[in-house]
Coordinates of C-alpha atoms and ligand atoms in Angstrom, one line a residue:
M1 CA 93.9 80.3 92.6
R2 CA 90.6 82.4 93.9
Y3 CA 90.8 86.0 95.7
D4 CA 88.1 88.3 95.9
I5 CA 91.1 90.9 94.8
A6 CA 93.4 90.6 92.3
I7 CA 95.9 94.1 92.6
L8 CA 98.0 93.8 89.4
G9 CA 101.5 94.8 90.1
G10 CA 102.8 95.4 93.6
A11 CA 105.1 98.3 94.0
I12 CA 103.6 102.1 95.4
M13 CA 100.1 101.9 93.8
G14 CA 99.4 98.2 94.3
S15 CA 101.2 98.2 97.5
S16 CA 98.6 101.3 98.9
A17 CA 95.6 99.6 96.9
A18 CA 96.3 96.8 98.8
Y19 CA 96.5 98.3 102.2
F20 CA 93.5 100.5 101.8
L21 CA 91.1 97.3 100.9
K22 CA 91.8 95.4 103.8
T23 CA 91.2 98.2 105.2
L24 CA 87.8 99.1 104.1
A25 CA 87.1 95.3 103.9
P26 CA 89.1 93.0 106.3
S27 CA 87.3 89.7 105.5
A28 CA 88.5 90.6 101.4
S29 CA 90.7 88.3 99.9
V30 CA 93.6 90.8 98.0
C31 CA 96.6 89.2 95.6
V32 CA 99.1 91.4 94.5
V33 CA 101.4 90.3 91.5
E34 CA 104.4 91.5 91.4
P35 CA 106.9 90.2 89.6
D36 CA 110.2 91.5 91.2
S37 CA 110.0 91.7 95.2
T38 CA 113.8 94.3 94.9
Y39 CA 111.5 96.6 92.6
E40 CA 114.2 96.8 90.2
F41 CA 113.0 99.0 87.6
C42 CA 110.0 100.4 88.6
S43 CA 109.5 104.0 88.5
T44 CA 108.4 104.2 92.9
L45 CA 111.8 103.8 93.2
R46 CA 113.3 105.4 91.3
S47 CA 111.0 108.7 92.7
S48 CA 112.7 111.8 94.5
G49 CA 110.3 111.6 96.4
G50 CA 108.2 115.5 96.9
V51 CA 105.2 116.0 97.9
R52 CA 103.4 119.3 97.2
V53 CA 99.8 120.6 97.1
L54 CA 100.9 123.4 93.9
F55 CA 98.4 121.6 91.7
S56 CA 95.6 123.4 89.9
C57 CA 92.9 120.6 89.7
P58 CA 91.1 120.4 92.6
E59 CA 91.6 116.4 92.8
N60 CA 94.8 116.5 92.7
I61 CA 95.4 119.5 95.6
E62 CA 93.3 117.5 97.3
M63 CA 95.0 114.2 96.2
S64 CA 98.2 115.6 97.9
K65 CA 97.1 117.0 101.0
F66 CA 95.5 114.0 102.1
G67 CA 98.7 111.9 101.4
R68 CA 100.8 114.9 102.9
T69 CA 98.9 113.8 106.4
F70 CA 99.3 110.3 105.3
I71 CA 103.5 110.4 105.5
R72 CA 103.6 112.3 107.7
R73 CA 102.1 109.9 110.7
F74 CA 102.9 107.0 108.6
P75 CA 105.7 105.6 110.7
Q76 CA 102.9 105.2 113.6
D77 CA 100.0 104.2 111.6
M78 CA 102.0 101.4 109.3
A79 CA 104.0 100.3 112.4
V80 CA 103.8 95.9 112.4
S81 CA 104.0 94.1 115.7
S82 CA 105.5 97.9 116.9
R83 CA 108.1 97.9 114.8
E84 CA 107.6 101.3 112.9
A85 CA 107.8 102.5 109.3
P86 CA 110.4 105.2 108.7
V87 CA 109.7 107.2 105.6
D88 CA 112.6 110.1 106.7
W89 CA 109.1 112.6 105.7
V90 CA 111.7 116.5 105.5
E91 CA 108.8 120.0 105.5
G92 CA 111.5 121.7 103.3
G93 CA 108.7 123.5 101.8
Y94 CA 108.3 123.7 97.3
L95 CA 108.9 126.4 96.2
F96 CA 107.6 127.2 92.4
I97 CA 109.3 130.4 90.5
V98 CA 107.7 132.0 87.4
P99 CA 109.0 134.4 84.8
P100 CA 106.4 137.4 83.8
R101 CA 104.8 135.6 81.3
G102 CA 103.6 132.3 83.8
M103 CA 102.1 135.2 86.7
A104 CA 98.2 135.4 85.6
L105 CA 99.0 131.3 85.9
L106 CA 100.9 130.8 88.8
E107 CA 97.7 133.7 90.3
A108 CA 94.7 131.5 89.5
N109 CA 96.5 128.2 90.7
F110 CA 97.6 130.0 94.0
E111 CA 93.9 131.6 94.8
E112 CA 93.2 127.6 93.8
Q113 CA 94.9 126.2 96.7
M114 CA 93.5 128.4 99.7
R115 CA 91.1 128.0 99.0
H116 CA 92.0 124.8 99.9
Q117 CA 92.8 125.9 103.2
C118 CA 96.9 125.6 101.7
E119 CA 99.4 127.3 103.5
V120 CA 100.6 129.2 100.1
E121 CA 102.8 132.6 99.8
L122 CA 103.2 134.3 97.0
L123 CA 106.0 136.1 96.5
M124 CA 107.1 139.3 94.5
P125 CA 110.7 138.9 93.0
A126 CA 112.1 140.6 96.0
Q127 CA 110.7 139.4 99.1
L128 CA 111.9 135.9 96.9
K129 CA 115.8 137.0 97.6
E130 CA 114.6 137.9 100.6
R131 CA 114.3 134.2 101.4
F132 CA 116.7 132.5 99.3
P133 CA 120.2 135.3 98.9
S134 CA 121.4 133.1 96.3
M135 CA 119.0 133.3 94.0
Y136 CA 119.3 135.3 90.8
V137 CA 115.4 136.5 90.8
D138 CA 115.8 139.3 87.7
D139 CA 114.1 137.8 85.5
L140 CA 111.3 136.0 87.6
G141 CA 107.9 137.2 88.1
G142 CA 107.3 135.5 91.5
G143 CA 106.8 132.0 93.2
V144 CA 104.3 130.5 95.3
H145 CA 105.6 129.2 98.2
S146 CA 104.5 126.1 100.3
L147 CA 105.3 125.8 103.5
R148 CA 104.1 122.4 105.2
D149 CA 105.7 120.8 102.0
G150 CA 108.0 118.1 101.6
W151 CA 109.8 115.2 100.9
C152 CA 110.5 111.8 102.0
D153 CA 111.4 108.3 101.5
P154 CA 109.8 106.6 98.3
H155 CA 111.9 102.9 99.4
G156 CA 110.5 102.6 102.8
L157 CA 106.8 104.6 101.8
L158 CA 107.1 101.1 99.7
Q159 CA 108.1 98.8 101.7
G160 CA 106.1 100.0 105.1
F161 CA 102.9 99.8 102.9
R162 CA 104.1 95.9 101.7
R163 CA 104.7 95.0 105.2
K164 CA 101.6 96.3 106.5
A165 CA 99.2 95.5 103.1
I166 CA 101.0 91.4 104.3
S167 CA 100.3 91.6 108.4
L168 CA 96.7 92.2 106.8
G169 CA 96.6 89.1 105.3
V170 CA 97.3 90.8 101.4
E171 CA 99.1 87.4 99.8
Y172 CA 101.9 88.8 97.9
I173 CA 102.5 86.3 94.4
E174 CA 105.8 86.6 92.7
D175 CA 105.2 86.3 88.9
R176 CA 104.1 88.6 85.4
V177 CA 101.0 88.8 84.2
A178 CA 101.7 87.2 80.9
A179 CA 97.5 87.5 79.6
L180 CA 94.0 88.0 80.8
S181 CA 90.8 86.7 79.3
V182 CA 87.5 88.5 79.2
A183 CA 83.9 86.8 79.7
G184 CA 81.2 89.0 78.9
K185 CA 81.3 92.1 80.5
E186 CA 84.6 90.7 83.3
V187 CA 87.8 90.2 83.2
R188 CA 87.3 86.0 85.0
E189 CA 91.4 85.3 84.9
A190 CA 95.1 86.2 84.8
N191 CA 97.5 84.0 83.7
L192 CA 100.8 84.1 84.9
E193 CA 104.1 83.3 83.5
S194 CA 105.0 80.9 85.5
G195 CA 101.7 78.5 84.0
S196 CA 99.3 79.6 87.3
S197 CA 96.6 81.4 87.5
I198 CA 94.5 83.8 88.5
S199 CA 90.3 84.7 88.6
A200 CA 89.3 87.1 90.6
D201 CA 86.0 89.5 91.1
A202 CA 88.2 92.4 90.9
F203 CA 91.5 93.1 89.5
V204 CA 93.4 96.5 89.6
N205 CA 96.2 97.5 86.8
A206 CA 99.1 99.5 89.0
T207 CA 101.4 98.6 87.5
G208 CA 102.4 102.4 86.3
A209 CA 104.6 102.7 82.9
W210 CA 103.1 98.5 82.1
S211 CA 99.6 99.5 82.4
A212 CA 98.7 100.3 78.8
Q213 CA 100.1 96.6 77.9
L214 CA 97.2 95.1 80.6
C215 CA 94.9 97.1 79.1
A216 CA 95.9 95.6 75.6
M217 CA 95.5 92.2 77.1
V218 CA 91.7 93.2 77.8
D219 CA 91.9 95.1 74.4
M220 CA 91.0 98.5 76.3
P221 CA 92.7 101.7 74.8
L222 CA 95.4 103.6 77.3
P223 CA 96.5 106.8 76.9
V224 CA 99.2 106.0 79.5
V225 CA 103.1 106.2 77.8
P226 CA 106.4 105.3 79.7
L227 CA 108.6 108.8 79.4
R228 CA 112.1 108.3 80.7
R229 CA 114.1 111.2 83.1
F230 CA 116.9 111.3 85.1
E231 CA 117.5 112.5 88.4
H232 CA 120.5 113.5 89.6
Y233 CA 122.4 113.9 93.3
F234 CA 125.2 116.9 93.4
T235 CA 126.6 119.3 95.8
A236 CA 126.6 122.6 94.8
G237 CA 131.1 123.0 94.8
N238 CA 130.1 127.0 97.3
P239 CA 128.7 127.8 100.0
I240 CA 124.4 128.5 99.3
E241 CA 121.8 128.0 102.2
R242 CA 119.2 125.3 102.1
L243 CA 116.6 125.2 99.5
P244 CA 113.0 123.8 99.5
Y245 CA 112.5 121.6 96.8
V246 CA 112.3 124.7 93.9
K247 CA 110.8 123.9 90.5
D248 CA 110.6 126.7 87.7
V249 CA 108.5 126.6 83.9
D250 CA 111.0 125.5 82.6
R251 CA 110.7 122.4 84.0
M252 CA 113.5 122.0 86.6
A253 CA 113.1 120.6 90.2
F254 CA 115.3 119.9 92.4
R255 CA 115.8 119.8 96.6
S256 CA 118.1 119.8 99.1
E257 CA 119.5 116.5 100.1
G258 CA 121.6 115.2 102.4
V259 CA 124.9 117.8 101.4
G260 CA 123.9 118.8 98.3
F261 CA 121.2 118.6 96.0
S262 CA 118.6 115.8 94.4
G263 CA 116.8 116.3 91.3
G264 CA 116.5 116.7 87.5
L265 CA 115.3 118.8 84.4
V266 CA 112.7 116.9 83.2
N267 CA 112.8 116.7 78.8
S268 CA 109.0 116.8 77.2
D269 CA 110.5 115.6 73.6
E270 CA 111.6 112.3 75.3
P271 CA 110.6 109.4 73.2
R272 CA 108.4 107.3 74.5
G273 CA 109.4 104.3 74.8
F274 CA 111.5 101.5 77.7
N275 CA 114.8 103.1 77.9
F276 CA 116.9 103.1 81.1
E277 CA 120.3 104.2 79.5
V278 CA 121.1 106.9 81.4
D279 CA 123.2 109.8 79.2
H280 CA 126.0 110.5 81.3
D281 CA 126.1 114.4 79.9
Y282 CA 122.9 115.5 80.8
F283 CA 123.3 117.2 83.7
E284 CA 126.6 119.5 82.4
R285 CA 124.7 120.0 79.2
V286 CA 120.8 120.9 80.3
V287 CA 120.5 120.8 83.7
W288 CA 124.2 122.6 85.7
P289 CA 123.1 125.5 82.4
A290 CA 119.6 126.4 84.6
A291 CA 120.6 125.5 88.1
A292 CA 123.2 127.9 87.9
H293 CA 122.2 130.8 85.8
R294 CA 119.0 130.6 88.8
F295 CA 121.4 130.1 92.2
P296 CA 125.0 131.1 90.6
P297 CA 126.9 129.0 93.7
L298 CA 126.1 126.2 91.8
E299 CA 128.6 127.6 88.9
A300 CA 130.6 124.7 91.0
A301 CA 128.8 122.0 91.3
K302 CA 129.5 118.4 90.9
C303 CA 127.4 115.7 89.3
H304 CA 128.3 112.2 91.7
R305 CA 125.2 110.4 90.6
T306 CA 122.8 110.2 87.4
W307 CA 119.7 107.4 87.6
S308 CA 116.7 106.6 85.1
G309 CA 113.5 106.2 85.8
L310 CA 110.6 106.2 83.6
Y311 CA 107.3 108.6 84.0
E312 CA 103.9 106.6 83.6
Q313 CA 102.9 109.4 81.4
C314 CA 99.4 110.2 80.6
E315 CA 99.1 112.1 76.3
L316 CA 95.6 112.7 77.2
D317 CA 95.8 114.7 79.7
G318 CA 98.4 114.6 82.2
N319 CA 96.2 113.1 84.9
P320 CA 96.1 109.6 86.4
I321 CA 93.2 107.8 85.1
I322 CA 91.5 106.2 88.2
G323 CA 88.3 103.5 87.8
N324 CA 87.0 101.1 85.0
W325 CA 85.3 101.6 81.5
K326 CA 82.0 101.8 82.9
G327 CA 79.4 99.3 80.0
R328 CA 82.3 97.3 79.1
L329 CA 85.0 96.0 81.4
E330 CA 83.1 96.9 85.1
N331 CA 85.9 94.6 87.5
F332 CA 88.3 95.9 86.0
F333 CA 90.1 99.0 87.6
V334 CA 93.4 101.1 86.4
V335 CA 95.3 103.4 88.0
T336 CA 98.0 105.2 86.4
G337 CA 99.4 107.9 84.4
F338 CA 100.7 109.9 87.1
S339 CA 102.8 111.6 85.1
G340 CA 105.3 112.0 87.6
H341 CA 102.6 112.8 91.5
G342 CA 102.0 108.6 91.7
M343 CA 104.1 108.3 94.1
M344 CA 102.3 111.8 96.0
H345 CA 99.2 110.6 95.8
A346 CA 99.8 106.8 96.0
P347 CA 97.9 107.1 99.2
A348 CA 95.0 109.0 97.8
A349 CA 95.1 106.8 94.7
G350 CA 95.0 103.5 97.0
R351 CA 91.9 104.8 98.6
A352 CA 90.7 105.6 96.0
I353 CA 90.2 102.5 94.1
A354 CA 89.8 100.6 97.7
E355 CA 85.8 102.7 98.3
L356 CA 85.2 101.9 94.3
I357 CA 85.9 98.4 94.7
V358 CA 84.0 97.7 98.7
H359 CA 80.9 101.2 97.9
G360 CA 80.6 101.1 94.0
A361 CA 81.5 104.8 94.5
F362 CA 84.0 106.9 95.7
Q363 CA 83.5 108.1 99.3
T364 CA 85.8 110.5 100.8
L365 CA 87.7 112.1 97.6
D366 CA 85.1 113.0 94.7
L367 CA 88.2 111.6 92.3
T368 CA 84.9 111.2 88.8
R369 CA 86.8 113.5 86.6
L370 CA 89.2 112.1 87.4
G371 CA 88.2 108.1 85.8
Y372 CA 88.5 105.8 83.3
D373 CA 84.8 108.2 81.3
R374 CA 87.1 110.8 80.3
V375 CA 89.6 108.9 77.8
V376 CA 86.7 107.5 76.8
R377 CA 85.3 110.6 75.2
G378 CA 88.7 111.6 74.6
A379 CA 88.0 115.2 77.2
A380 CA 91.2 115.8 78.5
Y381 CA 91.0 117.4 82.1
P382 CA 94.6 119.4 81.6
E383 CA 96.3 120.6 84.8
A384 CA 97.4 123.8 84.7
G385 CA 99.8 123.2 87.8
I386 CA 103.1 121.5 86.0
L387 CA 104.7 125.2 85.0
Ligands
FAD1 C1 113.3 110.0 88.3 C2 111.7 110.3 88.4 C3 111.1 111.1 89.5 C4 110.2 111.5 90.4 N1 109.6 111.9 91.3 C5 109.0 112.1 91.6 C6 108.3 113.1 92.8 O1 109.0 113.5 93.4 N2 106.8 112.7 93.5 C7 106.1 112.2 93.1 O2 104.8 112.2 93.5 N3 106.2 110.7 92.2 C8 107.5 111.1 91.0 N4 107.7 110.7 90.1 C9 106.5 109.1 90.2 C10 106.8 107.5 90.5 O3 108.1 107.5 91.0 C11 105.6 107.2 89.6 O4 104.3 108.2 89.6 C12 104.9 106.4 90.5 O5 106.3 105.5 91.4 C13 104.2 105.5 90.3 O6 104.0 103.3 91.0 P1 103.6 102.9 90.0 O7 103.5 101.6 91.6 O8 101.9 102.9 89.5 O9 103.9 101.9 89.1 P2 106.0 101.5 89.0 O10 106.3 102.1 91.2 O11 106.5 101.5 88.1 O12 105.5 100.1 89.8 C14 104.6 99.1 88.6 C15 104.5 98.1 88.8 O13 104.4 96.8 87.9 C16 105.1 95.8 88.0 N5 104.2 95.5 86.7 C17 105.4 95.6 84.8 N6 104.5 94.8 84.8 C18 103.7 93.3 85.2 C19 102.8 92.7 84.8 N7 102.7 92.2 83.4 N8 102.3 92.3 85.5 C20 102.6 92.5 87.2 N9 103.2 93.1 87.3 C21 104.1 93.8 85.7 C22 106.7 96.6 87.6 O14 107.4 95.4 88.5 C23 106.6 97.3 89.1 O15 106.9 96.9 90.3 C24 108.9 110.5 89.4 C25 109.4 109.5 89.0 C26 111.0 109.3 87.8 C27 111.0 107.9 87.2

C-alpha cells in the first residue's frame, strides 16, 4: 500500500492531523494506522476534557485559544452530511488557586495570559470566598479565574475528527505498526502486525504513551513515558455551588459533572510504565482529604467510579514535542509528550503537523520552541503554569 502521508496512531492527535492534512492538501492520499477502533486504552477517551488558557508558555496559551475556539464551533464545522458532531462544550471556567508562596508565579503567568488577550481575573482570598462560598480560603494567597475556559466530551471530539477525516477521504487501517524501515535520512515503510506494509513520503508518530516505542524502531531517542493517573466521578453529599475546573499546586483538579464532580490528584512520583490497574482506595486516601480541606461540604463526598489512564509524559520539561529530527530523519514527524494537555491542544497540534508536512514550516502559530531540536540539545523549555 502506498500513501503520500501515513499517520501512525488514530486517536485525537492522529485524527486531528489527518483532518488538517486533508484540509491543507485535499489531493494528498492520507491513511491512519490504528489497531483498536474501540480505543479502549487510548488516553483520549480517559481524559477529563478540560480546556484552559492558564499556562505560562505563549505556545501553550495560543494552542489553547485556538483549541477552545475550534471546539466551540466543532459541532457545526465538523458536521458530515448535515449531521452535527456534538462535543457537549461547557463554558464553566477554570480556577487556579495557590498558597501565598505561589503568588509571584501565579501573577507572572496572569500577566502573560493578559498579554495574550485571555479573559482572566486575579482574585484575592476574600474575592474567592465571595464567588465560591464553599471554599476554604484562609491558607490561600489567591487565584486566577479564567472565564471562557471549560470542558467537553473527549469521545465526541475524537469521533467527530475521525468521521470528518473519513468523509474527506482519509483511510483508517485497523492494524498495528510492528516495525519501521529506514533508508538514508528517511523512513520508507511501516510494517504492520498483519504482515502488510505501507510506504509513504511522510510519517507521523501520533501514538501518545506508545510513541517512544515507535521512535525506538528508528533509533530516535524520545523522552516520553507512560504516567498512570486516576480520574474519579464523585458526588458531594452536601449542598455546594456549581464549580469551575478547580486546580491547586498539589495537582488536585476537579470540575462539575452532572450532579457531581469529575477529577483527581496526579501523583507525580507514580512509577512510569504501562499500568492500567485501578487503586480503589486512592480517592479516599489521597483525593478526598485534599478536596474536603478545600471545600468542607465535600467532607461527605462519595466516589462512584475510578478509572486509570496514561499521560504521555515528557520527562524533559512537561511540554509537547512537535516536529522531525532535522538532518537525521527528515520525513518522520512526532506529535506527542503533551503531559496531560493533549486533548485541548490536539486541534492546534494537528494543524501544526499538517503545516510542517505541506508547507515545510509552521504557518499560523510558531511552535519552533516545541520542536525535536530541544531534545537533541537536551535544552528543556519548561511550562511554569502547571502549578
Ligand atoms: C485521566 C486523564 C485525564 C486527562 N485530562 C485531560 C484534560 O482535562 N485535558 C486535556 O487536554 N488532556 C487531558 N488528558 C491528556 C490527553 O488525554 C492526552 O494528552 C491525549 O489524549 C493524547 O492523545 P493521543 O492521540 O496522542 O494519544 P492516545 O489517545 O493515547 O492515542 C494513541 C493511539 O495510538 C495507538 N497505538 C499505540 N501503539 C500503536 C502502534 N504500534 N501502531 C499504531 N497505533 C498505535 C493506540 O491504540 C491509541 O489509539 C488526560 C489524560 C488522562 C489519562
